[in-house]
Coordinates of C-alpha atoms in Angstrom, one line a residue:
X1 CA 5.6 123.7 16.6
X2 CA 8.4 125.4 18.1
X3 CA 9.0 129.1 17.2
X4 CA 12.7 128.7 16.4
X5 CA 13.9 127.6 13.2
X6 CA 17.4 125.6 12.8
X7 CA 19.8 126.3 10.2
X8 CA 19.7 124.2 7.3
X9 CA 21.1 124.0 3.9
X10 CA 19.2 125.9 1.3
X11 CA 16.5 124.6 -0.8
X12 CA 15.8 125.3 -4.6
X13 CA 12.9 127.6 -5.4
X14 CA 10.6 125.2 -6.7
X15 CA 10.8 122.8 -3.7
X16 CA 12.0 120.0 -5.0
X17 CA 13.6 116.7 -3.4
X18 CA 16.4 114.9 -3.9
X19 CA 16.0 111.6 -5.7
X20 CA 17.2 110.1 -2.3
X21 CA 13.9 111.3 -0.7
X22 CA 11.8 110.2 -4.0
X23 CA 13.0 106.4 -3.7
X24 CA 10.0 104.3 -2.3
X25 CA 8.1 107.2 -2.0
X26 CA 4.3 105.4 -2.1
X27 CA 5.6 102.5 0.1
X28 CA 5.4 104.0 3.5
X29 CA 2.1 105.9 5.1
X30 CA 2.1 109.2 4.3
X31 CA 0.2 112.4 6.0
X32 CA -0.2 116.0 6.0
X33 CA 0.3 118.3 9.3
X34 CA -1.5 122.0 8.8
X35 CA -0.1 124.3 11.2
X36 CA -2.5 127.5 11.9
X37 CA -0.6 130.3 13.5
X38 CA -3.4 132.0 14.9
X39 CA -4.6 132.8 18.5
X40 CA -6.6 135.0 20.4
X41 CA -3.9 136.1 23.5
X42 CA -0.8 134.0 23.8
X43 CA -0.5 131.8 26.8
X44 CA 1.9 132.5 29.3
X45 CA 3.9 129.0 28.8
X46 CA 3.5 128.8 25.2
X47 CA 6.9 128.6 22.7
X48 CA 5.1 127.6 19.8
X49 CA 5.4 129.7 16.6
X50 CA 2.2 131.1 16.8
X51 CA 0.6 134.9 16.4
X52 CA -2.4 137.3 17.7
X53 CA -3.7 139.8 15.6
X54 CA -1.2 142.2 17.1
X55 CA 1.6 140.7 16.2
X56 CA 0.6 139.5 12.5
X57 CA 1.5 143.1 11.0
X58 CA 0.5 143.5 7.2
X59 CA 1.0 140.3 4.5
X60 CA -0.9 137.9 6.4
X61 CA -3.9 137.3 7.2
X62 CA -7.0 134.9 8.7
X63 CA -9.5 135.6 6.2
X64 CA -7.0 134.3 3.2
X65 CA -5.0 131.4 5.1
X66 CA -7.5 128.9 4.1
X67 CA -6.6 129.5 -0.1
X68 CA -2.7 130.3 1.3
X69 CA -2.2 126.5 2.8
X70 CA -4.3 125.3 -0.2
X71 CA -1.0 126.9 -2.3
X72 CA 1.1 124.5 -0.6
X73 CA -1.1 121.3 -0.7
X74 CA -1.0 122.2 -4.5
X75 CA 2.8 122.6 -4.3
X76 CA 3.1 119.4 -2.8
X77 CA 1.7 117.1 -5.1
X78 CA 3.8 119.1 -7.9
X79 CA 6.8 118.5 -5.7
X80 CA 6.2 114.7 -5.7
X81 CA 5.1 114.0 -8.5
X82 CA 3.0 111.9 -10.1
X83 CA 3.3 109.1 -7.0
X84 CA 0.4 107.3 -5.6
X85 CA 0.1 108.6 -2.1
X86 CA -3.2 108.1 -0.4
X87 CA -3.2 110.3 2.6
X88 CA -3.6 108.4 6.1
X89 CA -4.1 111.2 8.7
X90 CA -4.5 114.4 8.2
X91 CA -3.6 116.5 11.7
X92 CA -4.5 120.3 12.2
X93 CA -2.8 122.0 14.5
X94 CA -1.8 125.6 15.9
X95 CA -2.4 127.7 17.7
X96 CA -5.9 127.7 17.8
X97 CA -7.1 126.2 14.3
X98 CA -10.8 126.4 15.3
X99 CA -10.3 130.8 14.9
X100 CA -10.8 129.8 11.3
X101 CA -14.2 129.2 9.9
X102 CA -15.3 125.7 9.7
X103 CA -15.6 125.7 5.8
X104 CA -12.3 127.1 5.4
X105 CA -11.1 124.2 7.5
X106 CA -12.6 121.7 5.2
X107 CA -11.7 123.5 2.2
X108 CA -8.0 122.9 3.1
X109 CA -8.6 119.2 3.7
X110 CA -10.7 118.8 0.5
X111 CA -7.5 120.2 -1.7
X112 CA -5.5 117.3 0.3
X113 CA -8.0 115.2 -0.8
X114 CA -8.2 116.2 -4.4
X115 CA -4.6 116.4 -4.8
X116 CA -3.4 113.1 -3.0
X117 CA -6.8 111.3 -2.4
X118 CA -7.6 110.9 1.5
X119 CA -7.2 106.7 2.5
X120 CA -10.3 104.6 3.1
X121 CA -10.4 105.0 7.0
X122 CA -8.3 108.4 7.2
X123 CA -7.8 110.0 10.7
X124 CA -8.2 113.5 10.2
X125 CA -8.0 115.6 13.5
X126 CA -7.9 118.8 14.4
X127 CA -6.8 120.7 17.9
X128 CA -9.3 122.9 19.4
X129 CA -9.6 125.6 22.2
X130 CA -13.0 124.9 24.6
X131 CA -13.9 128.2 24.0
X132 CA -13.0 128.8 20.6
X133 CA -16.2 126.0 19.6
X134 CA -19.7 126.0 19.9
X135 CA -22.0 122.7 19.0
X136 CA -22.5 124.2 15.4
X137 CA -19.2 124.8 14.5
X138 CA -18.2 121.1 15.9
X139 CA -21.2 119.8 13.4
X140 CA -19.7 121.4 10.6
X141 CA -16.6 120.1 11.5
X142 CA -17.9 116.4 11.3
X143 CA -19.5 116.9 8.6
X144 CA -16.3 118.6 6.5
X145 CA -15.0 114.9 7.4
X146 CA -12.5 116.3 10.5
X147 CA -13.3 112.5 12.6
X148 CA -11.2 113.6 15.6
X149 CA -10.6 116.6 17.9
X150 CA -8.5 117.0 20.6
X151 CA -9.1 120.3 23.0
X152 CA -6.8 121.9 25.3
X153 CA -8.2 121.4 28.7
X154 CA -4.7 121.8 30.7
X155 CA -6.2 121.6 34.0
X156 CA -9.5 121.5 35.8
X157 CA -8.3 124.2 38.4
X158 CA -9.1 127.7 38.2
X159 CA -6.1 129.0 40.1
X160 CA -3.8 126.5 37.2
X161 CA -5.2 127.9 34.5
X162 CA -4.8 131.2 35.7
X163 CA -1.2 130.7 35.6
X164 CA -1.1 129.1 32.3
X165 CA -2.9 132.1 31.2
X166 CA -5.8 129.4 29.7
X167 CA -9.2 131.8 29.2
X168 CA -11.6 128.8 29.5
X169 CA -13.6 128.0 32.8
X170 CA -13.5 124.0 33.9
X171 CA -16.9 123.8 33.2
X172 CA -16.7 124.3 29.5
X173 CA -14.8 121.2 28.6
X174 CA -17.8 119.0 29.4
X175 CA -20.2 120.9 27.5
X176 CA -17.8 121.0 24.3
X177 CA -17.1 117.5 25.0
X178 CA -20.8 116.4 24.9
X179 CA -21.3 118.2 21.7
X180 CA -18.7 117.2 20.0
X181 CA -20.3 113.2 20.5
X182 CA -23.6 114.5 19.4
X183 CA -21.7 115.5 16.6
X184 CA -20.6 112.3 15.7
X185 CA -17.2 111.8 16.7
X186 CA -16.1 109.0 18.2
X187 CA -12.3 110.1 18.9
X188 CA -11.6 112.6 21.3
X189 CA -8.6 113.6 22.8
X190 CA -8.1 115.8 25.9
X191 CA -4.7 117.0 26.5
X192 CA -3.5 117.9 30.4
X193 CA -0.7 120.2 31.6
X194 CA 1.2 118.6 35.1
X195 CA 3.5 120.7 37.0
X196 CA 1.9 124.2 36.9
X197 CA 3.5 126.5 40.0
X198 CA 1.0 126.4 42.6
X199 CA -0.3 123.1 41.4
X200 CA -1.1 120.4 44.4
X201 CA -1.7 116.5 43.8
X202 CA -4.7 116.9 45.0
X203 CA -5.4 119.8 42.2
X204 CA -4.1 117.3 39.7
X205 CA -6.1 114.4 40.5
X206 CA -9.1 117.1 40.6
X207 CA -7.8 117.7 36.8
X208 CA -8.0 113.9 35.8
X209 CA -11.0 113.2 37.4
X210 CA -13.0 116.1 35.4
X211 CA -11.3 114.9 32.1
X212 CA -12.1 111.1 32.8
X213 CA -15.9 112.4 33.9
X214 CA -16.2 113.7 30.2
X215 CA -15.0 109.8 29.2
X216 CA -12.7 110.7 26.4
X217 CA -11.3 107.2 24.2
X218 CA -7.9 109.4 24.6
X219 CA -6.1 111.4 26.7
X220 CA -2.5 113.3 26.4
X221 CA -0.6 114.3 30.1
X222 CA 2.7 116.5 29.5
X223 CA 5.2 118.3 31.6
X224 CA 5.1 121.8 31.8
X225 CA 8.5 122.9 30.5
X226 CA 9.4 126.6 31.5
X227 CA 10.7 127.4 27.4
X228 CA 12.8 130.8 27.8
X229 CA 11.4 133.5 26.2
X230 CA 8.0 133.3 27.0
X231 CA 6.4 134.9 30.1
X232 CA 6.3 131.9 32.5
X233 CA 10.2 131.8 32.2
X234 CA 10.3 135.6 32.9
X235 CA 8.2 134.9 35.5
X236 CA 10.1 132.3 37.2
X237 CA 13.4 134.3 36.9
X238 CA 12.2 137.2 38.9
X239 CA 10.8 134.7 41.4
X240 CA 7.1 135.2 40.8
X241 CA 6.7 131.9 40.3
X242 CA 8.3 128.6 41.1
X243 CA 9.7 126.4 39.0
X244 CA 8.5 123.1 38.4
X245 CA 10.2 120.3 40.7
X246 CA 11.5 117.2 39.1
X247 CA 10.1 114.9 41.5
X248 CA 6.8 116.8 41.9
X249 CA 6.7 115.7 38.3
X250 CA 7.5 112.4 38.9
X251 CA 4.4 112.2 41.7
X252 CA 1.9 113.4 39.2
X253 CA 3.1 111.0 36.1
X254 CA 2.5 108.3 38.2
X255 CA -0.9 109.4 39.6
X256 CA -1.4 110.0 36.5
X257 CA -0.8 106.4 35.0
X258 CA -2.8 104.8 38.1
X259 CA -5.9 106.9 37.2
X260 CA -5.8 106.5 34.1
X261 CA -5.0 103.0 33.9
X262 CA -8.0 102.1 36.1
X263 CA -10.1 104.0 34.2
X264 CA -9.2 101.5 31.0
X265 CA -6.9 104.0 29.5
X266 CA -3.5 102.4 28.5
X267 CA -0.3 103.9 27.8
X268 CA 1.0 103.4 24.4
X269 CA 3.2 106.4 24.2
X270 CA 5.4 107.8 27.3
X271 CA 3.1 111.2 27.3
X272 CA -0.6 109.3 25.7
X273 CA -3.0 107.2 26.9
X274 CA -5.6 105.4 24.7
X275 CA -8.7 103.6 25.8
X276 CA -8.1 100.7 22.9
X277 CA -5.8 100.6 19.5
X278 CA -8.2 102.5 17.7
X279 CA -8.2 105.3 19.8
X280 CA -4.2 106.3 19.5
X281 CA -3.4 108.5 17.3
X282 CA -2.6 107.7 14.2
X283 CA -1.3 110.6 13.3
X284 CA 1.6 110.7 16.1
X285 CA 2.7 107.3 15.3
X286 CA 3.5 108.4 11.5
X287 CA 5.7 110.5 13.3
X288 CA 7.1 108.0 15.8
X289 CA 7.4 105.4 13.6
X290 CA 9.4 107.1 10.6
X291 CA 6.2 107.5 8.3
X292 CA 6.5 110.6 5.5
X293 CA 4.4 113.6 5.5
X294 CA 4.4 117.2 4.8
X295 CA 3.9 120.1 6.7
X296 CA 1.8 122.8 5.7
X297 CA 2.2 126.3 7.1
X298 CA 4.4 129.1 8.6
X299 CA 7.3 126.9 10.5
X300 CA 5.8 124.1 9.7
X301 CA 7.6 120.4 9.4
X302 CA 8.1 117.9 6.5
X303 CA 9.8 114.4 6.5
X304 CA 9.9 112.4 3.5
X305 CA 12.3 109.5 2.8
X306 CA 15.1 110.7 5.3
X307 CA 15.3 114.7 3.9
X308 CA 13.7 117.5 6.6
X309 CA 12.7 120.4 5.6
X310 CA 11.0 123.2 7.5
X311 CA 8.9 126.4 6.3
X312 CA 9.9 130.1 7.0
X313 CA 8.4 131.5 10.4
X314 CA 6.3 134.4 10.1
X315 CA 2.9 134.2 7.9
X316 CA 3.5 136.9 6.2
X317 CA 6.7 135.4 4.2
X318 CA 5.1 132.4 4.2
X319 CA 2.5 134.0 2.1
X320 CA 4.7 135.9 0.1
X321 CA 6.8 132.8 -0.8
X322 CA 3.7 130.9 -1.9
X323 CA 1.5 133.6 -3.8
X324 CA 5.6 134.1 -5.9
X325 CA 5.4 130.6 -6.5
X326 CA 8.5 129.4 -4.4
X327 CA 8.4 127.2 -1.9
X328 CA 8.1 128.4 1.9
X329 CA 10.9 126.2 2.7
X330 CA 13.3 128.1 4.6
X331 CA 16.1 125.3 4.8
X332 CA 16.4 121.2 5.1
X333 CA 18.5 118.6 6.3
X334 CA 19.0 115.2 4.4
X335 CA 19.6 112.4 7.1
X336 CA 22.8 110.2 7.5
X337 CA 22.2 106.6 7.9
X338 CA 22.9 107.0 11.6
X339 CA 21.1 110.2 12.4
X340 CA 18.3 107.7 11.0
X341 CA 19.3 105.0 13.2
X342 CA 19.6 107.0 16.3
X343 CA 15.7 109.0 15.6
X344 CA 14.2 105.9 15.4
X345 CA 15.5 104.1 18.5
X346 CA 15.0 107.6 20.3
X347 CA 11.1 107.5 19.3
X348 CA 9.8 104.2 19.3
X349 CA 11.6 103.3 22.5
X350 CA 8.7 105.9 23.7
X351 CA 6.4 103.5 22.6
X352 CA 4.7 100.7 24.8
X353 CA 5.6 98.3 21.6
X354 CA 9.6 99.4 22.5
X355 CA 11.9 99.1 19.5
X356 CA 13.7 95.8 18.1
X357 CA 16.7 95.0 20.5
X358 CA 18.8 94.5 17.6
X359 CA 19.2 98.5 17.0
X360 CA 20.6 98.4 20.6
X361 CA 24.2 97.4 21.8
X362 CA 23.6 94.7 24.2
X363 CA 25.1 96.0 27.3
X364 CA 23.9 99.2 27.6
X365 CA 20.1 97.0 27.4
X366 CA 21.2 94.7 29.9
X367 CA 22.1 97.4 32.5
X368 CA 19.3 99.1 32.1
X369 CA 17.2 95.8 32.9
X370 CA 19.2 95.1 35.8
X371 CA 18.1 98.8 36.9
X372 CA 14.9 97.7 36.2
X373 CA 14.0 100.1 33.7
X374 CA 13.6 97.8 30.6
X375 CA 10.9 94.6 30.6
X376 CA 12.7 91.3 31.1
X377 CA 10.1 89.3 29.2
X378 CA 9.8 91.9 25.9
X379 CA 13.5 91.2 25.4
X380 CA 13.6 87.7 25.3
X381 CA 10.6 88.2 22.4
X382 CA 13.9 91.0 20.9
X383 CA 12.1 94.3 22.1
X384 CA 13.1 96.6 24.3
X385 CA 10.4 98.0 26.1
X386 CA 10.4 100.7 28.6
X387 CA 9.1 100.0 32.6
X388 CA 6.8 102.3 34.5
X389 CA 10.6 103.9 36.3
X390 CA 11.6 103.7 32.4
X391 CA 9.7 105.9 31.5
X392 CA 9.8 108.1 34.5
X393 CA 13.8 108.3 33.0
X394 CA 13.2 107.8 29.8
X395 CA 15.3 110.6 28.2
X396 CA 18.5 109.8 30.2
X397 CA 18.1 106.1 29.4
X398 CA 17.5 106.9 25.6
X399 CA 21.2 108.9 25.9
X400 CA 22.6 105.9 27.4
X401 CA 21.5 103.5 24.8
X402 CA 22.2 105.8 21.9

């Protein structure tokens, strides 16, 4: 959730789509997103739009976010209508959801299931801090129907997470890990950071061999990117730090994939690795597949049947918007049919499944096979799917074939 907001064009005060966006609405998966803006100190590397109590000034407000997000749910079904939309996943993220109570937690995904009805099966995660969970609150959790976490381990080095200003020891992610199975969940996630300054290979295969010890069914590896404005980049400009090297990078993706891999982990998304089907998330391939769903939430964002929308930024308005009755929406886009075109080649070529070869012009394909960055044998089946060096260029290929 990125703390900038784009421009837009304006929306009208009640919300409401254009018919465009209403047509087939009910025919393809649809899913909620709850962003909670809250977090104890602000990490170092962190861009998202997120707040400590410091910074939330008056209007907003932990205690009453729970019934301020159930506002919106309730906006939302008024918004669309009378449509049958069973919710598939239901993903909580942040900042640090788990600073709110449990049973405010499930209060917000009971209105989503009163309002829209939750689908037999639903995925319903929610992101967590090691420290910000103890094994009652993760009970509670299970029991409020949440039936995945995924915790913000980074890195299993003290020295990393020092940098990445993480306030978690190593040791805790195996204890929140084992109580989180006793729990009952079956899914979890843990999500790594590569490319810290003053991270070694050797720190990093330290960092996926502690996460594989806690045998997680998933596990998420990303780049550190150095976002300007937050302290890391400050940091790096005055020369504190170093900034992360782009072959470095390239090192600890593929140790990363070897490890993993042996360990029965598959890729099925350039950043994501999943021990079986059931184990990806569900919830990220709405996205990457061009599913609907709306976001709840200060900055938060929607998609549904091509028109974007995202919410104003800081809590407080958001509130304010919602307890007026207006909608939080601080501006939307409604997509051409080629900025459709070009989103969806740009995400599922991501995928392990690749994207049909006949969004593609054929040459650009067929030089980037020769290159050996796209599978030879996918494309004779009419996918184009990405190599292990395709995905190591990945975003420079997806230029060239868009």
């Amino acid at each position: 959730m990125p703390s900038t907001l784009p421009d837009g064009d304006p929306v009208p005060a009640d919300g409401a789509l254009p018919g465009s966006a209403l047509t087939g609405l009910g025919d393809r998966p649809f899913a909620f997103y709850v962003h909670v803006p809250f977090c104890v100190t602000r990490c170092g590397y962190c861009d998202f739009n997120t707040y400590t109590a410091t910074e939330l000034g008056p209007g907003a407000s932990r205690d009453t976010y729970a019934d301020t997000a159930i506002s919106e749910v309730r906006m939302a079904r008024r918004v669309l209508g009378d449509a049958d939309l069973p919710v598939d996943t239901v993903f909580v993220g942040g900042g640090t959801p788990t600073l709110l109570p449990p049973d405010d937690l499930g209060r917000v995904l009971a209105a989503i299931d009163t309002e829209f009805g939750l689908a037999e099966g639903a995925e319903v995660t929610t992101e967590a801090n090691p420290e910000s969970v103890d094994e009652s609150y993760v009970a509670k959790l299970r029991e409020a129907g949440f039936t995945r976490i995924s915790y913000g381990m980074q890195s299993a080095r003290e020295h990393v997470l020092a940098v990445l200003e993480r306030t978690h020891t190593p040791g805790r992610v195996p204890q929140v890990v084992d109580w989180t199975r006793k729990a009952g969940f079956e899914h979890i996630n843990l999500d790594l950071i590569y490319g810290t300054p003053g991270e070694s290979d050797d720190d990093w295969r330290a960092s996926l061999e502690a996460a594989l010890a806690c045998e997680p069914d998933h596990v998420s590896a990303y780049a550190l990117i150095v976002e300007e404005g937050t302290r890391l980049a400050a940091q790096v400009r005055r020369g504190e730090l170093t900034a992360p090297d782009d072959d470095a990078m390239a090192d600890r993706y593929l140790i990363a994939d070897e490890m993993l891999g042996a360990h029965g982990l598959r890729w099925y998304e350039i950043s994501n690795w999943a021990a079986d089907p059931s184990a990806a998330c569900r919830h990220n391939m709405l996205y990457w597949t061009g599913a609907d769903w709306w976001g709840v939430g200060p900055g938060a964002h929607s998609h549904v049947g091509g028109t974007r929308w995202w919410n104003v930024k800081h809590p407080a308005a958001y509130a304010s918007r919602l307890a007026e009755g207006t909608t939080p929406a601080h501006a939307r886009e409604i997509l051409t049919g080629e900025d459709r075109h070009i989103e969806r080649i740009m995400l599922e070529l991501r995928l392990s499944q690749g994207c049909p070869t006949d969004l593609l012009d054929d040459k650009p394909v067929r030089r980037a096979m020769d290159e050996g960055l796209l599978e030879p044998t996918p494309y004779d089946e009419g996918r184009a799917v990405l190599t292990l060096k395709g995905r190591l260029l990945a975003d420079a290929l997806i230029r060239d074939l868009t």
